[in-house]
Coordinates of C-alpha atoms in Angstrom, one line a residue:
M28 CA -11.0 -14.6 3.7
K29 CA -7.9 -14.8 1.4
R30 CA -8.2 -15.8 -2.2
Y31 CA -10.1 -19.2 -2.2
K32 CA -10.7 -20.4 -5.7
D33 CA -8.6 -23.3 -7.0
K34 CA -6.8 -23.7 -3.6
Y35 CA -8.9 -26.5 -2.2
P36 CA -9.0 -29.4 -1.8
D37 CA -5.5 -30.0 -0.9
E38 CA -3.4 -32.8 -2.2
N39 CA -5.1 -35.1 0.4
G40 CA -8.4 -34.3 -0.8
K41 CA -9.2 -31.9 2.4
F42 CA -10.8 -28.6 2.8
G43 CA -9.2 -27.6 6.1
I44 CA -10.1 -30.3 8.6
Y45 CA -13.0 -31.6 6.4
G46 CA -13.2 -34.0 3.5
G47 CA -10.5 -36.7 3.1
K48 CA -11.0 -40.5 2.3
F49 CA -12.6 -42.5 5.1
V50 CA -13.3 -45.7 3.1
P51 CA -12.7 -49.5 3.6
E52 CA -9.5 -50.8 2.1
T53 CA -11.5 -52.7 -0.6
L54 CA -12.7 -49.3 -2.0
M55 CA -9.3 -47.5 -2.0
P56 CA -8.1 -49.0 -5.4
A57 CA -11.6 -47.7 -7.0
I58 CA -11.1 -44.3 -5.3
T59 CA -7.6 -44.0 -6.6
E60 CA -8.6 -45.1 -10.1
L61 CA -11.4 -42.6 -10.1
E62 CA -9.0 -39.8 -8.9
E63 CA -6.4 -40.6 -11.6
A64 CA -9.2 -40.7 -14.4
F65 CA -10.6 -37.3 -13.3
K66 CA -7.1 -35.8 -13.6
R67 CA -6.6 -37.4 -17.0
F68 CA -9.9 -36.5 -18.5
W69 CA -11.1 -33.4 -16.7
I70 CA -8.0 -31.5 -15.6
N71 CA -5.8 -32.5 -18.4
N72 CA -8.7 -32.8 -20.9
E73 CA -7.5 -36.1 -22.4
G74 CA -9.3 -37.0 -25.7
N75 CA -11.1 -33.7 -25.5
F76 CA -13.3 -34.7 -22.7
R77 CA -14.3 -31.2 -21.8
E78 CA -15.5 -30.4 -25.2
E79 CA -17.5 -33.6 -25.4
Y80 CA -19.0 -32.7 -22.0
F81 CA -19.9 -29.0 -22.7
A82 CA -21.4 -30.1 -26.1
L83 CA -23.7 -32.5 -24.1
L84 CA -24.6 -29.7 -21.8
R85 CA -25.4 -27.4 -24.6
D86 CA -27.2 -29.8 -27.0
Y87 CA -28.7 -32.4 -24.5
V88 CA -29.3 -30.4 -21.4
G89 CA -30.1 -27.1 -23.1
R90 CA -27.6 -25.0 -21.3
P91 CA -27.1 -22.0 -20.7
T92 CA -30.4 -22.0 -18.5
P93 CA -31.9 -18.5 -18.3
L94 CA -31.3 -15.9 -15.4
Y95 CA -34.9 -14.8 -15.3
Y96 CA -35.9 -11.4 -13.7
A97 CA -38.9 -12.2 -11.6
E98 CA -40.8 -8.8 -11.9
R99 CA -43.7 -9.5 -9.6
L100 CA -41.7 -11.2 -7.0
S101 CA -39.3 -8.3 -7.1
E102 CA -42.3 -5.9 -6.6
E103 CA -43.6 -8.1 -3.7
L104 CA -40.1 -8.3 -2.0
G105 CA -39.0 -4.8 -2.7
C106 CA -35.6 -5.6 -4.4
K107 CA -34.4 -6.9 -7.6
V108 CA -34.9 -10.8 -7.7
Y109 CA -33.4 -13.1 -10.3
L110 CA -34.1 -16.8 -10.6
K111 CA -31.4 -19.0 -12.0
R112 CA -33.7 -21.4 -13.9
E113 CA -32.1 -24.9 -13.2
D114 CA -35.6 -26.1 -13.3
L115 CA -35.5 -25.5 -17.2
A116 CA -32.6 -27.9 -17.7
H117 CA -33.4 -31.1 -19.3
L118 CA -35.5 -33.3 -16.8
G119 CA -36.1 -30.3 -14.7
A120 CA -33.1 -30.0 -12.2
H121 CA -29.5 -29.1 -11.9
K122 CA -28.5 -32.8 -11.3
I123 CA -28.1 -33.6 -15.0
N124 CA -25.0 -31.5 -14.9
N125 CA -23.1 -33.9 -12.7
A126 CA -24.9 -37.0 -13.9
L127 CA -23.8 -36.4 -17.4
G128 CA -20.1 -35.6 -16.4
Q129 CA -19.6 -38.7 -14.3
A130 CA -21.4 -41.0 -16.8
L131 CA -19.2 -39.8 -19.5
L132 CA -16.1 -40.3 -17.2
A133 CA -17.3 -43.7 -16.3
K134 CA -17.5 -44.6 -20.0
K135 CA -14.0 -43.3 -20.7
M136 CA -12.8 -45.5 -17.8
G137 CA -14.3 -48.5 -19.5
K138 CA -17.0 -49.1 -16.9
T139 CA -20.2 -50.8 -18.2
R140 CA -22.4 -50.4 -15.1
V141 CA -23.4 -47.4 -13.1
I142 CA -25.0 -47.2 -9.7
A143 CA -26.5 -44.4 -7.9
E144 CA -28.6 -43.4 -5.0
T145 CA -31.4 -40.8 -4.9
G146 CA -33.7 -39.0 -2.4
A147 CA -36.1 -36.7 -4.2
G148 CA -35.6 -38.8 -7.4
Q149 CA -34.0 -36.0 -9.4
H150 CA -30.6 -37.4 -9.3
G151 CA -31.8 -40.9 -10.1
V152 CA -33.8 -39.6 -13.1
A153 CA -30.7 -37.7 -14.3
T154 CA -28.5 -40.7 -13.8
A155 CA -31.0 -43.0 -15.7
A156 CA -31.1 -40.5 -18.6
A157 CA -27.3 -40.1 -18.7
C158 CA -26.8 -43.9 -18.8
A159 CA -29.5 -44.3 -21.5
K160 CA -27.8 -41.6 -23.6
L161 CA -24.4 -43.2 -23.1
G162 CA -25.4 -46.9 -23.3
L163 CA -24.6 -47.9 -19.7
E164 CA -26.4 -50.3 -17.3
C165 CA -28.0 -48.4 -14.6
V166 CA -29.0 -49.4 -11.0
I167 CA -30.6 -46.8 -8.5
Y168 CA -30.9 -47.3 -4.8
M169 CA -33.7 -45.4 -3.0
G170 CA -35.1 -45.2 0.4
A171 CA -38.5 -47.0 0.6
K172 CA -40.0 -43.9 2.0
D173 CA -38.7 -41.9 -0.8
V174 CA -40.0 -44.5 -3.3
E175 CA -43.4 -43.7 -1.9
R176 CA -42.9 -40.0 -1.8
Q177 CA -41.6 -39.8 -5.4
K178 CA -43.6 -42.4 -7.4
L179 CA -43.5 -40.4 -10.5
N180 CA -39.8 -40.1 -10.6
V181 CA -39.4 -43.9 -9.9
F182 CA -41.6 -44.6 -13.0
R183 CA -39.5 -42.1 -15.1
M184 CA -36.3 -43.9 -14.1
E185 CA -37.7 -47.2 -15.0
L186 CA -38.9 -45.8 -18.3
M187 CA -35.3 -44.9 -19.1
G188 CA -34.1 -48.6 -18.4
A189 CA -32.9 -48.2 -14.9
K190 CA -33.5 -50.8 -12.2
V191 CA -34.8 -49.1 -9.0
I192 CA -34.1 -50.9 -5.8
P193 CA -36.0 -49.8 -2.6
V194 CA -33.9 -49.7 0.7
F195 CA -35.9 -50.8 3.7
G196 CA -33.2 -50.4 6.4
G197 CA -32.7 -47.6 8.7
S198 CA -34.8 -44.5 8.1
Q199 CA -35.6 -45.7 4.7
T200 CA -34.3 -42.4 3.2
L201 CA -31.3 -41.1 1.3
K202 CA -28.7 -42.0 3.9
D203 CA -29.6 -45.6 3.8
A204 CA -29.8 -45.5 0.0
V205 CA -26.2 -44.2 0.0
N206 CA -25.3 -47.1 2.4
E207 CA -26.6 -49.6 0.0
A208 CA -24.9 -48.1 -3.0
L209 CA -21.5 -48.1 -1.2
R210 CA -22.2 -51.9 -0.4
D211 CA -22.9 -52.6 -4.1
W212 CA -19.8 -50.7 -5.2
T213 CA -17.6 -52.6 -2.7
T214 CA -18.8 -55.8 -4.4
N215 CA -18.6 -54.8 -8.0
V216 CA -15.7 -52.2 -8.3
R217 CA -14.3 -53.8 -11.5
N218 CA -17.0 -53.0 -13.8
T219 CA -19.0 -50.5 -11.8
H220 CA -18.9 -46.7 -11.3
Y221 CA -20.7 -45.2 -8.3
L222 CA -22.2 -42.0 -9.6
L223 CA -22.5 -40.0 -6.3
G224 CA -25.3 -37.3 -6.6
S225 CA -24.1 -34.4 -4.4
A226 CA -20.8 -32.9 -3.3
L227 CA -20.3 -35.5 -0.6
G228 CA -18.4 -38.6 0.0
P229 CA -14.6 -39.4 -0.2
H230 CA -12.3 -37.4 -2.4
P231 CA -12.4 -37.0 -5.2
Y232 CA -16.3 -36.8 -5.2
P233 CA -16.7 -33.5 -3.6
M234 CA -14.3 -31.8 -5.9
M235 CA -15.6 -33.6 -9.0
V236 CA -19.3 -32.7 -8.4
R237 CA -18.4 -29.1 -7.7
E238 CA -16.5 -29.0 -10.9
F239 CA -19.5 -30.4 -13.0
Q240 CA -21.9 -28.1 -11.1
R241 CA -19.7 -25.0 -11.4
V242 CA -21.2 -24.2 -14.7
I243 CA -24.3 -22.8 -12.7
G244 CA -22.2 -20.0 -11.2
K245 CA -20.2 -19.2 -14.2
E246 CA -23.5 -18.7 -16.1
I247 CA -24.9 -16.6 -13.4
K248 CA -21.8 -14.4 -13.5
E249 CA -21.9 -13.9 -17.2
Q250 CA -25.7 -13.3 -17.3
I251 CA -26.0 -10.8 -14.5
L252 CA -23.0 -8.8 -15.7
E253 CA -24.8 -8.6 -19.1
K254 CA -28.2 -7.8 -17.6
E255 CA -27.2 -5.3 -14.8
G256 CA -23.5 -4.5 -15.4
R257 CA -22.5 -5.6 -12.0
L258 CA -22.3 -8.5 -9.7
P259 CA -25.3 -9.5 -7.5
D260 CA -25.4 -8.3 -3.8
V261 CA -26.7 -11.7 -2.5
I262 CA -27.0 -15.3 -3.9
V263 CA -29.4 -17.7 -2.1
A264 CA -29.4 -21.5 -2.6
C265 CA -31.0 -24.5 -0.6
V266 CA -28.7 -27.1 0.9
G267 CA -29.1 -30.8 1.3
G268 CA -25.8 -32.4 0.5
G269 CA -24.9 -29.1 -1.2
S270 CA -24.3 -29.7 -4.9
N271 CA -26.5 -26.9 -6.3
A272 CA -25.2 -24.5 -3.6
I273 CA -21.6 -25.1 -4.3
G274 CA -22.3 -25.0 -7.9
A275 CA -24.0 -21.5 -7.6
F276 CA -21.5 -20.1 -5.0
Y277 CA -18.2 -21.2 -6.3
E278 CA -17.4 -18.6 -8.9
F279 CA -18.3 -15.9 -6.4
L280 CA -16.0 -17.1 -3.4
D281 CA -13.5 -14.4 -4.1
D282 CA -16.0 -11.6 -4.8
D283 CA -17.9 -9.3 -2.6
V284 CA -21.1 -11.2 -2.7
E285 CA -23.1 -12.5 0.3
L286 CA -23.9 -16.3 0.0
Y287 CA -26.7 -17.9 2.0
A288 CA -26.9 -21.6 2.3
V289 CA -30.5 -22.5 3.3
E290 CA -31.1 -25.9 5.2
A291 CA -34.1 -27.7 6.0
G292 CA -35.5 -26.7 9.4
G293 CA -38.3 -29.3 9.1
K294 CA -40.7 -29.1 12.0
G295 CA -38.3 -26.8 13.9
I296 CA -34.6 -27.2 15.1
E297 CA -35.8 -27.5 18.7
T298 CA -37.8 -30.6 17.8
G299 CA -34.9 -32.6 16.4
M300 CA -36.9 -33.2 13.2
H301 CA -34.9 -31.3 10.6
G302 CA -32.1 -31.6 8.2
A303 CA -30.0 -28.7 9.2
S304 CA -26.5 -30.2 9.9
L305 CA -24.6 -26.8 9.4
C306 CA -26.9 -25.0 11.7
A307 CA -27.4 -27.6 14.3
G308 CA -25.0 -30.5 13.6
E309 CA -21.5 -31.6 15.0
I310 CA -18.3 -32.4 13.1
G311 CA -18.2 -36.1 12.3
V312 CA -17.6 -38.7 9.6
L313 CA -20.3 -39.9 7.2
H314 CA -20.1 -41.7 3.9
G315 CA -16.4 -41.4 3.5
A316 CA -15.7 -37.8 4.6
K317 CA -15.4 -35.6 7.7
I318 CA -18.1 -33.2 7.6
Y319 CA -21.0 -31.5 9.6
V320 CA -23.5 -34.2 10.5
K321 CA -26.5 -34.8 12.8
E322 CA -25.2 -37.2 15.4
D323 CA -26.0 -37.9 19.1
E324 CA -23.7 -37.9 22.1
F325 CA -22.2 -41.2 21.2
G326 CA -21.4 -40.3 17.7
Q327 CA -24.2 -42.2 16.1
I328 CA -25.8 -40.6 13.0
E329 CA -29.4 -39.3 13.8
E330 CA -32.1 -39.5 11.4
S331 CA -32.9 -36.3 9.4
Y332 CA -36.4 -35.0 8.4
S333 CA -37.7 -32.6 5.8
I334 CA -40.9 -32.4 3.8
S335 CA -38.4 -32.2 0.9
A336 CA -36.9 -35.6 0.1
G337 CA -33.9 -34.0 -1.5
L338 CA -32.9 -32.2 1.7
D339 CA -33.7 -35.1 4.0
Y340 CA -30.0 -36.0 4.6
P341 CA -28.0 -35.7 8.0
G342 CA -24.8 -34.2 6.6
V343 CA -23.5 -31.4 4.3
G344 CA -20.5 -31.7 2.0
P345 CA -16.9 -30.9 3.2
E346 CA -16.4 -27.7 1.2
L347 CA -19.6 -26.1 2.6
S348 CA -18.6 -27.3 5.9
F349 CA -15.3 -25.5 5.7
L350 CA -16.8 -22.4 4.2
K351 CA -19.2 -22.1 6.9
D352 CA -16.3 -22.2 9.6
E353 CA -14.5 -19.6 7.5
G354 CA -17.5 -17.4 7.5
R355 CA -17.5 -17.2 3.8
I356 CA -21.2 -18.6 3.6
K357 CA -23.9 -18.0 6.1
A358 CA -25.7 -21.2 7.0
V359 CA -29.5 -20.6 7.8
Y360 CA -32.7 -22.6 7.7
V361 CA -36.5 -22.4 7.2
T362 CA -39.3 -24.7 8.3
D363 CA -41.5 -27.0 6.3
D364 CA -44.3 -24.5 6.6
E365 CA -42.2 -21.5 5.5
A366 CA -41.2 -23.5 2.4
L367 CA -44.7 -24.4 1.6
E368 CA -45.6 -20.8 1.8
A369 CA -42.8 -19.9 -0.5
F370 CA -43.9 -22.6 -2.9
Q371 CA -47.3 -21.1 -3.3
L372 CA -46.0 -17.6 -3.5
L373 CA -43.9 -18.3 -6.5
C374 CA -46.6 -20.1 -8.2
R375 CA -49.1 -17.3 -7.6
L376 CA -46.8 -14.5 -8.6
E377 CA -44.8 -15.9 -11.4
G378 CA -46.6 -19.1 -12.8
I379 CA -43.5 -21.1 -11.8
L380 CA -43.7 -24.4 -9.8
P381 CA -40.4 -24.7 -7.7
A382 CA -39.1 -27.8 -6.3
L383 CA -39.7 -28.1 -2.5
E384 CA -35.9 -28.1 -2.1
S385 CA -35.8 -24.8 -4.0
S386 CA -38.8 -23.4 -2.0
H387 CA -36.4 -23.4 1.1
A388 CA -34.1 -20.8 -0.6
L389 CA -37.1 -18.9 -1.8
A390 CA -38.5 -18.7 1.8
Y391 CA -35.2 -17.4 3.2
A392 CA -35.0 -15.0 0.4
V393 CA -38.5 -13.6 1.5
K394 CA -37.1 -13.0 5.0
L395 CA -33.8 -11.5 3.6
A396 CA -35.5 -9.0 1.4
D397 CA -36.4 -7.0 4.5
K398 CA -32.7 -6.0 4.9
L399 CA -32.3 -5.0 1.1
D400 CA -32.8 -1.9 -0.8
K401 CA -34.9 -1.7 -3.9
D402 CA -31.8 -1.5 -6.2
D403 CA -30.0 -4.4 -4.5
I404 CA -29.8 -7.6 -6.6
M405 CA -30.6 -11.1 -5.2
V406 CA -30.1 -14.3 -7.2
I407 CA -32.0 -17.4 -6.1
N408 CA -30.8 -20.6 -7.5
L409 CA -34.1 -22.4 -8.6
S410 CA -32.4 -25.8 -8.4
G411 CA -35.5 -27.9 -9.8
R412 CA -39.0 -27.9 -10.6
G413 CA -41.9 -28.9 -8.4
D414 CA -44.0 -31.2 -10.6
K415 CA -42.6 -34.1 -8.5
D416 CA -43.7 -32.5 -5.3
V417 CA -47.4 -31.5 -6.1
Q418 CA -48.9 -34.5 -4.4
T419 CA -46.7 -33.8 -1.3
V420 CA -47.8 -30.2 -1.2
A421 CA -51.4 -31.0 -1.7
K422 CA -51.3 -33.4 1.1
A423 CA -49.6 -31.0 3.4
L424 CA -52.3 -28.4 2.5
G425 CA -55.1 -30.9 3.2
R426 CA -56.2 -31.1 -0.4
E427 CA -57.0 -34.3 -2.4
I428 CA -56.0 -34.6 -6.0

């Protein structure tokens, strides 16, 4: 692959055939306003936006997050394993990087109200916190099933002043929450910013979220060079919509580093109960962009499934879709059972509770380690902490707590 960084998206917001702006006419003015604001404040750094944003990452989020050498896990797997500790960012996940960036942008644009969608609740909590910090009204849409699965995060959002609205339509998961958020935005574009949580949606969202999450990969590069004096051989990240993965991968796209995007295999690809759009999906349009999606023979979006609410989404962002076709990233999957085993393995060996999302990356790292030598370096992006998932894990293991 030729040099990639800073070439995409093109002037039409596309990554090859992927991306674009598939939105109703009523939303085009809002999309155009957002695109222009992002250029002014982020690209041209109007009003020292970047300095203000990176000060928030340093003082409010606690960046840089550590790149932790997992000694016992390394001994178990037979190679050098580093964990990028996004679970130690404020509120316990990488989501805060993007939420603060977009909330700050919304405030600069003069918006007084922010809406968002959430699956696992981590993006909702991050958005609620960013809005509280910056004095913005906050409304969160969440599938009714996810409200039940993530009660703790719902309470955290409400404590921070957000209004959480359960969505009972469709599969009652993240896809349906996105639909409701888009409907709200269509009605209230004048005073409202839609704070999209992943590298999805119409342009400029995929680019914007990538830029706000790009800090993850920049830190990995600086930290591994300091610790090992060279780049890693492999980076592994889980993929739902793809924000933590593109954040971890982007700085390495022009380097000789293998990049693995691990999707939710759920109960097995062959059962249809999975969230592995890159591995088993088709090219289609969902939530404003052309991407890999789960769809049936008539082009209707199929329900996704994963034990992890954050990976329970039937599509993957346009940049990762493009990179998969280009062969620059390798799309793989693991099942619920494999993720549960990895969750317990990290708890037992390192005393760290990973999010179920991150456990998918860990599970594939275990498989991948068989192909690596003892001096090979593998970085796993630990996108979030697993406190929120303890009840789900206990139930899956047949334990009552």
